mmCIF file of C-alpha atoms in Angstrom:
data_model
loop_
_atom_site.group_PDB
_atom_site.id
_atom_site.type_symbol
_atom_site.label_atom_id
_atom_site.label_comp_id
_atom_site.label_asym_id
_atom_site.label_seq_id
_atom_site.Cartn_x
_atom_site.Cartn_y
_atom_site.Cartn_z
ATOM 1 C CA UNK A 19 84.229 75.605 123.828
ATOM 2 C CA UNK A 20 81.294 75.657 125.953
ATOM 3 C CA UNK A 21 83.017 77.761 128.688
ATOM 4 C CA UNK A 22 84.541 80.014 126.160
ATOM 5 C CA UNK A 23 80.988 81.062 124.861
ATOM 6 C CA UNK A 24 80.225 82.642 128.253
ATOM 7 C CA UNK A 25 83.244 84.940 128.558
ATOM 8 C CA UNK A 26 82.633 88.623 128.669
ATOM 9 C CA UNK A 27 83.448 90.618 125.725
ATOM 10 C CA UNK A 28 85.087 93.963 126.346
ATOM 11 C CA UNK A 29 84.130 97.189 124.526
ATOM 12 C CA UNK A 30 81.003 99.064 123.943
ATOM 13 C CA UNK A 31 77.553 97.491 124.485
ATOM 14 C CA UNK A 32 76.765 97.536 120.719
ATOM 15 C CA UNK A 33 80.087 95.835 119.978
ATOM 16 C CA UNK A 34 79.557 93.260 122.612
ATOM 17 C CA UNK A 35 76.109 92.260 121.385
ATOM 18 C CA UNK A 36 77.109 92.085 117.687
ATOM 19 C CA UNK A 37 80.159 89.903 118.605
ATOM 20 C CA UNK A 38 78.384 87.812 120.860
ATOM 21 C CA UNK A 39 75.791 87.124 118.349
ATOM 22 C CA UNK A 40 78.424 85.413 116.091
ATOM 23 C CA UNK A 41 80.453 83.867 119.110
ATOM 24 C CA UNK A 42 78.025 81.119 119.524
ATOM 25 C CA UNK A 43 79.176 77.907 117.721
ATOM 26 C CA UNK A 44 75.784 76.727 117.467
ATOM 27 C CA UNK A 45 74.527 79.666 115.621
ATOM 28 C CA UNK A 46 77.513 79.431 113.294
ATOM 29 C CA UNK A 47 76.666 75.711 112.464
ATOM 30 C CA UNK A 48 73.045 76.699 111.608
ATOM 31 C CA UNK A 49 74.181 79.633 109.419
ATOM 32 C CA UNK A 50 76.867 77.638 107.773
ATOM 33 C CA UNK A 51 74.512 74.668 107.024
ATOM 34 C CA UNK A 52 73.121 76.652 103.963
ATOM 35 C CA UNK A 53 76.094 78.946 103.545
ATOM 36 C CA UNK A 54 78.581 76.265 102.706
ATOM 37 C CA UNK A 55 76.698 74.667 99.829
ATOM 38 C CA UNK A 56 75.815 78.091 98.517
ATOM 39 C CA UNK A 57 79.470 78.927 98.358
ATOM 40 C CA UNK A 58 80.511 75.852 96.797
ATOM 41 C CA UNK A 59 77.910 76.232 94.138
ATOM 42 C CA UNK A 60 78.793 79.834 93.427
ATOM 43 C CA UNK A 61 82.428 78.765 93.283
ATOM 44 C CA UNK A 62 81.808 75.875 90.930
ATOM 45 C CA UNK A 63 79.650 78.040 88.568
ATOM 46 C CA UNK A 64 82.116 81.001 88.455
ATOM 47 C CA UNK A 65 85.135 78.845 87.958
ATOM 48 C CA UNK A 66 83.643 76.620 85.336
ATOM 49 C CA UNK A 67 82.734 79.830 83.169
ATOM 50 C CA UNK A 68 85.788 81.857 84.082
ATOM 51 C CA UNK A 69 88.435 79.147 83.407
ATOM 52 C CA UNK A 70 86.934 77.823 80.137
ATOM 53 C CA UNK A 71 86.692 81.425 78.945
ATOM 54 C CA UNK A 72 90.211 82.212 80.210
ATOM 55 C CA UNK A 73 91.913 79.161 78.954
ATOM 56 C CA UNK A 74 89.943 78.664 75.563
ATOM 57 C CA UNK A 75 88.608 81.813 74.415
ATOM 58 C CA UNK A 76 90.514 84.867 75.882
ATOM 59 C CA UNK A 77 93.142 86.274 73.516
ATOM 60 C CA UNK A 78 96.745 85.605 73.999
ATOM 61 C CA UNK A 79 99.011 88.759 74.932
ATOM 62 C CA UNK A 80 100.770 90.484 72.143
ATOM 63 C CA UNK A 81 104.058 90.186 74.057
ATOM 64 C CA UNK A 82 103.676 87.324 76.473
ATOM 65 C CA UNK A 83 101.668 85.040 74.110
ATOM 66 C CA UNK A 84 99.815 82.078 75.732
ATOM 67 C CA UNK A 85 102.013 82.322 78.820
ATOM 68 C CA UNK A 86 99.708 85.179 80.014
ATOM 69 C CA UNK A 87 97.051 82.467 80.755
ATOM 70 C CA UNK A 88 98.824 81.680 83.971
ATOM 71 C CA UNK A 89 97.630 84.882 85.279
ATOM 72 C CA UNK A 90 94.063 83.581 85.544
ATOM 73 C CA UNK A 91 95.363 81.236 88.490
ATOM 74 C CA UNK A 92 98.286 83.388 89.738
ATOM 75 C CA UNK A 93 96.360 86.658 90.310
ATOM 76 C CA UNK A 94 93.492 84.996 92.345
ATOM 77 C CA UNK A 95 96.162 83.111 94.365
ATOM 78 C CA UNK A 96 98.132 86.310 95.044
ATOM 79 C CA UNK A 97 94.942 88.254 96.135
ATOM 80 C CA UNK A 98 93.795 85.399 98.411
ATOM 81 C CA UNK A 99 97.285 84.941 99.946
ATOM 82 C CA UNK A 100 97.223 88.588 101.305
ATOM 83 C CA UNK A 101 93.417 88.457 102.016
ATOM 84 C CA UNK A 102 93.609 85.353 103.981
ATOM 85 C CA UNK A 103 96.565 86.649 106.096
ATOM 86 C CA UNK A 104 94.595 89.852 106.759
ATOM 87 C CA UNK A 105 91.777 87.676 107.939
ATOM 88 C CA UNK A 106 94.271 85.971 110.332
ATOM 89 C CA UNK A 107 95.145 89.287 111.698
ATOM 90 C CA UNK A 108 91.434 90.073 112.250
ATOM 91 C CA UNK A 109 90.909 86.816 114.075
ATOM 92 C CA UNK A 110 94.121 87.676 116.243
ATOM 93 C CA UNK A 111 92.547 91.010 117.201
ATOM 94 C CA UNK A 112 89.157 89.381 118.029
ATOM 95 C CA UNK A 113 90.932 86.699 120.042
ATOM 96 C CA UNK A 114 93.162 88.971 121.974
ATOM 97 C CA UNK A 115 90.838 91.947 122.551
ATOM 98 C CA UNK A 116 87.369 90.583 122.631
ATOM 99 C CA UNK A 117 88.201 86.786 123.532
ATOM 100 C CA UNK A 118 85.989 85.710 120.502
ATOM 101 C CA UNK A 119 85.664 81.943 120.990
ATOM 102 C CA UNK A 120 85.428 81.298 117.176
ATOM 103 C CA UNK A 121 88.208 83.500 116.288
ATOM 104 C CA UNK A 122 90.915 80.990 117.432
ATOM 105 C CA UNK A 123 89.419 78.051 115.579
ATOM 106 C CA UNK A 124 89.016 80.214 112.527
ATOM 107 C CA UNK A 125 92.708 81.055 112.603
ATOM 108 C CA UNK A 126 93.734 77.387 113.011
ATOM 109 C CA UNK A 127 91.695 76.506 109.847
ATOM 110 C CA UNK A 128 92.758 79.530 107.870
ATOM 111 C CA UNK A 129 96.390 79.131 108.306
ATOM 112 C CA UNK A 130 96.901 75.881 106.372
ATOM 113 C CA UNK A 131 94.648 77.057 103.469
ATOM 114 C CA UNK A 132 96.490 80.265 103.292
ATOM 115 C CA UNK A 133 99.895 78.613 103.149
ATOM 116 C CA UNK A 134 98.786 76.402 100.314
ATOM 117 C CA UNK A 135 97.396 79.294 98.380
ATOM 118 C CA UNK A 136 100.624 81.399 98.958
ATOM 119 C CA UNK A 137 102.662 78.206 97.840
ATOM 120 C CA UNK A 138 100.455 78.195 94.604
ATOM 121 C CA UNK A 139 101.032 81.992 94.089
ATOM 122 C CA UNK A 140 104.779 81.477 94.175
ATOM 123 C CA UNK A 141 104.793 78.235 92.084
ATOM 124 C CA UNK A 142 102.525 79.865 89.294
ATOM 125 C CA UNK A 143 104.639 82.916 89.520
ATOM 126 C CA UNK A 144 107.681 80.814 88.851
ATOM 127 C CA UNK A 145 106.055 79.196 85.897
ATOM 128 C CA UNK A 146 105.149 82.540 84.637
ATOM 129 C CA UNK A 147 108.644 84.163 85.316
ATOM 130 C CA UNK A 148 110.534 81.493 83.497
ATOM 131 C CA UNK A 149 109.451 82.479 79.901
ATOM 132 C CA UNK A 150 109.245 86.113 80.843
ATOM 133 C CA UNK A 151 112.516 86.653 82.678
ATOM 134 C CA UNK A 152 114.473 83.608 81.855
ATOM 135 C CA UNK A 153 114.676 82.492 85.400
ATOM 136 C CA UNK A 154 112.431 80.524 87.883
ATOM 137 C CA UNK A 155 113.275 82.801 90.757
ATOM 138 C CA UNK A 156 114.759 86.237 91.129
ATOM 139 C CA UNK A 157 115.032 88.203 94.467
ATOM 140 C CA UNK A 158 112.490 90.710 93.384
ATOM 141 C CA UNK A 159 110.930 92.680 96.015
ATOM 142 C CA UNK A 160 107.450 91.475 95.189
ATOM 143 C CA UNK A 161 108.580 87.889 95.105
ATOM 144 C CA UNK A 162 110.585 88.218 98.234
ATOM 145 C CA UNK A 163 107.775 89.702 100.190
ATOM 146 C CA UNK A 164 105.418 87.057 99.168
ATOM 147 C CA UNK A 165 107.917 84.487 100.263
ATOM 148 C CA UNK A 166 108.117 86.157 103.708
ATOM 149 C CA UNK A 167 104.219 85.875 103.726
ATOM 150 C CA UNK A 168 104.595 82.134 103.200
ATOM 151 C CA UNK A 169 106.960 81.805 106.111
ATOM 152 C CA UNK A 170 104.560 83.784 108.202
ATOM 153 C CA UNK A 171 101.819 81.417 107.523
ATOM 154 C CA UNK A 172 104.089 78.536 108.435
ATOM 155 C CA UNK A 173 105.176 80.294 111.615
ATOM 156 C CA UNK A 174 101.610 80.853 112.546
ATOM 157 C CA UNK A 175 100.874 77.260 112.034
ATOM 158 C CA UNK A 176 103.844 76.139 113.933
ATOM 159 C CA UNK A 177 103.098 78.514 116.912
ATOM 160 C CA UNK A 178 99.697 77.047 117.326
ATOM 161 C CA UNK A 179 101.172 73.612 117.819
ATOM 162 C CA UNK A 180 104.237 74.592 119.782
ATOM 163 C CA UNK A 181 102.661 74.754 123.230
ATOM 164 C CA UNK A 182 100.982 72.049 125.396
ATOM 165 C CA UNK A 183 98.438 74.689 126.447
ATOM 166 C CA UNK A 184 96.339 75.305 123.349
ATOM 167 C CA UNK A 185 95.457 78.877 124.683
ATOM 168 C CA UNK A 186 99.109 79.841 124.786
ATOM 169 C CA UNK A 187 99.487 78.833 121.212
ATOM 170 C CA UNK A 188 96.558 80.647 120.188
ATOM 171 C CA UNK A 189 97.795 83.833 121.757
ATOM 172 C CA UNK A 190 101.276 83.620 120.482
ATOM 173 C CA UNK A 191 99.885 82.860 116.885
ATOM 174 C CA UNK A 192 97.573 85.951 117.174
ATOM 175 C CA UNK A 193 100.424 88.197 118.087
ATOM 176 C CA UNK A 194 102.522 86.939 115.058
ATOM 177 C CA UNK A 195 99.437 87.366 112.759
ATOM 178 C CA UNK A 196 99.043 90.993 113.749
ATOM 179 C CA UNK A 197 102.532 91.904 113.660
ATOM 180 C CA UNK A 198 103.057 90.253 110.239
ATOM 181 C CA UNK A 199 100.590 92.524 108.710
ATOM 182 C CA UNK A 200 103.274 94.927 108.102
ATOM 183 C CA UNK A 201 104.235 92.676 105.302
ATOM 184 C CA UNK A 202 100.925 93.157 103.346
ATOM 185 C CA UNK A 203 101.623 96.961 102.324
ATOM 186 C CA UNK A 204 105.178 95.772 101.379
ATOM 187 C CA UNK A 205 103.752 93.283 98.850
ATOM 188 C CA UNK A 206 101.101 95.739 97.498
ATOM 189 C CA UNK A 207 103.403 98.696 96.934
ATOM 190 C CA UNK A 208 106.760 96.926 96.323
ATOM 191 C CA UNK A 209 106.497 97.547 92.641
ATOM 192 C CA UNK A 210 106.137 101.274 93.157
ATOM 193 C CA UNK A 211 108.643 101.588 95.961
ATOM 194 C CA UNK A 212 111.594 99.684 94.352
ATOM 195 C CA UNK A 213 112.728 99.170 90.798
ATOM 196 C CA UNK A 214 111.496 95.680 90.289
ATOM 197 C CA UNK A 215 111.277 93.021 87.481
ATOM 198 C CA UNK A 216 107.582 92.403 88.455
ATOM 199 C CA UNK A 217 105.129 94.345 86.275
ATOM 200 C CA UNK A 218 102.862 96.961 87.982
ATOM 201 C CA UNK A 219 99.339 96.096 89.001
ATOM 202 C CA UNK A 220 97.035 96.006 86.081
ATOM 203 C CA UNK A 221 93.886 96.606 88.345
ATOM 204 C CA UNK A 222 94.004 99.386 90.921
ATOM 205 C CA UNK A 223 91.378 101.581 92.754
ATOM 206 C CA UNK A 224 92.669 104.741 91.333
ATOM 207 C CA UNK A 225 93.130 103.998 87.657
ATOM 208 C CA UNK A 226 91.352 102.352 84.893
ATOM 209 C CA UNK A 227 92.461 98.691 84.212
ATOM 210 C CA UNK A 228 95.228 98.420 81.825
ATOM 211 C CA UNK A 229 94.141 95.174 80.277
ATOM 212 C CA UNK A 230 91.406 94.713 77.722
ATOM 213 C CA UNK A 231 87.810 93.578 78.796
ATOM 214 C CA UNK A 232 88.398 90.349 76.942
ATOM 215 C CA UNK A 233 91.046 89.371 79.559
ATOM 216 C CA UNK A 234 89.559 91.357 82.397
ATOM 217 C CA UNK A 235 86.096 89.725 82.465
ATOM 218 C CA UNK A 236 87.344 86.055 82.672
ATOM 219 C CA UNK A 237 89.912 87.118 85.226
ATOM 220 C CA UNK A 238 87.234 88.702 87.325
ATOM 221 C CA UNK A 239 85.279 85.523 87.170
ATOM 222 C CA UNK A 240 88.094 83.428 88.160
ATOM 223 C CA UNK A 241 88.679 85.790 91.142
ATOM 224 C CA UNK A 242 85.253 85.493 92.397
ATOM 225 C CA UNK A 243 85.163 81.821 91.934
ATOM 226 C CA UNK A 244 88.511 81.298 93.725
ATOM 227 C CA UNK A 245 87.329 83.703 96.485
ATOM 228 C CA UNK A 246 84.051 81.888 97.086
ATOM 229 C CA UNK A 247 85.847 78.563 97.004
ATOM 230 C CA UNK A 248 88.490 79.777 99.548
ATOM 231 C CA UNK A 249 85.422 80.975 101.804
ATOM 232 C CA UNK A 250 83.779 77.606 101.250
ATOM 233 C CA UNK A 251 86.896 75.604 102.287
ATOM 234 C CA UNK A 252 87.360 77.687 105.440
ATOM 235 C CA UNK A 253 83.640 77.427 106.185
ATOM 236 C CA UNK A 254 83.700 73.626 105.811
ATOM 237 C CA UNK A 255 87.027 73.246 107.891
ATOM 238 C CA UNK A 256 85.484 75.410 110.606
ATOM 239 C CA UNK A 257 82.296 73.418 110.711
ATOM 240 C CA UNK A 258 84.358 70.184 111.003
ATOM 241 C CA UNK A 259 86.536 71.743 113.802
ATOM 242 C CA UNK A 260 83.427 72.793 115.815
ATOM 243 C CA UNK A 261 81.716 69.360 115.530
ATOM 244 C CA UNK A 262 85.085 67.596 116.408
ATOM 245 C CA UNK A 263 85.433 69.838 119.435
ATOM 246 C CA UNK A 264 81.891 69.037 120.610
ATOM 247 C CA UNK A 265 82.496 65.290 120.044
ATOM 248 C CA UNK A 266 85.579 65.492 122.271
ATOM 249 C CA UNK A 267 83.682 67.238 125.028
ATOM 250 C CA UNK A 268 80.892 64.700 124.844
ATOM 251 C CA UNK A 269 83.282 61.861 125.110
ATOM 252 C CA UNK A 270 85.055 63.567 128.050
ATOM 253 C CA UNK A 271 81.831 63.898 129.934
ATOM 254 C CA UNK A 272 80.945 60.295 129.197
ATOM 255 C CA UNK A 273 84.283 58.883 130.324
ATOM 256 C CA UNK A 274 84.677 61.025 133.330
ATOM 257 C CA UNK A 275 82.135 59.128 135.436
ATOM 258 C CA UNK A 276 83.759 55.968 134.631
ATOM 259 C CA UNK A 277 87.175 57.265 135.802
ATOM 260 C CA UNK A 278 85.645 58.664 138.937
ATOM 261 C CA UNK A 279 83.999 55.354 139.739
ATOM 262 C CA UNK A 280 87.287 53.415 139.239
#
């Protein structure tokens, strides 16, 4: 970790200075010391309000009934699954192009969390699909592309651990993360490109939401709460990874003189 922080960063001087500023593990630990509890607090507040509102006070759908309440967990998990993988791809670019020392550690910590989030997306989708479609699973374009995303997460985790040299694992996983980004637009536009059972997106950038504010507001609170919780979890895991790396380096330095003396 100490050596990696002194590796030169390619690109324009402004880019090098900006990336180098956030490439220092010590600076990240100082920043995350207050950022981590702040994210946890925001997540707890938004989720407490959003989930209570969603589960107890938001109206049932005229067609889906109370089964629509699964949406308040399923939609945030679906968004975070794609956003998490996009972040993996960004980490891959930072690692391969700029040799950012924290990018590989961040990718290691994002992968398992993203896989769990994607699994929750698939699981809640199955519980939602059973009363709506009469089946737990259909080979729908949206469902299948999300399943592919789950396997991409698992492949990323496996590649990191597949090599004795960690740097080779980081590089292989970074390439997979960048290549796998092609699945994200397929997930997003699958309901438009193909005739699928999955309903169209209720929230888009080009049209007004198709759901009433009594559902949209608690859903927005849940989305913010889960997003900040996701960020808090990654921040905490990355802090732990950096401190573990530092502890291993200190242990190595202490045991090296003993081995040389022997």
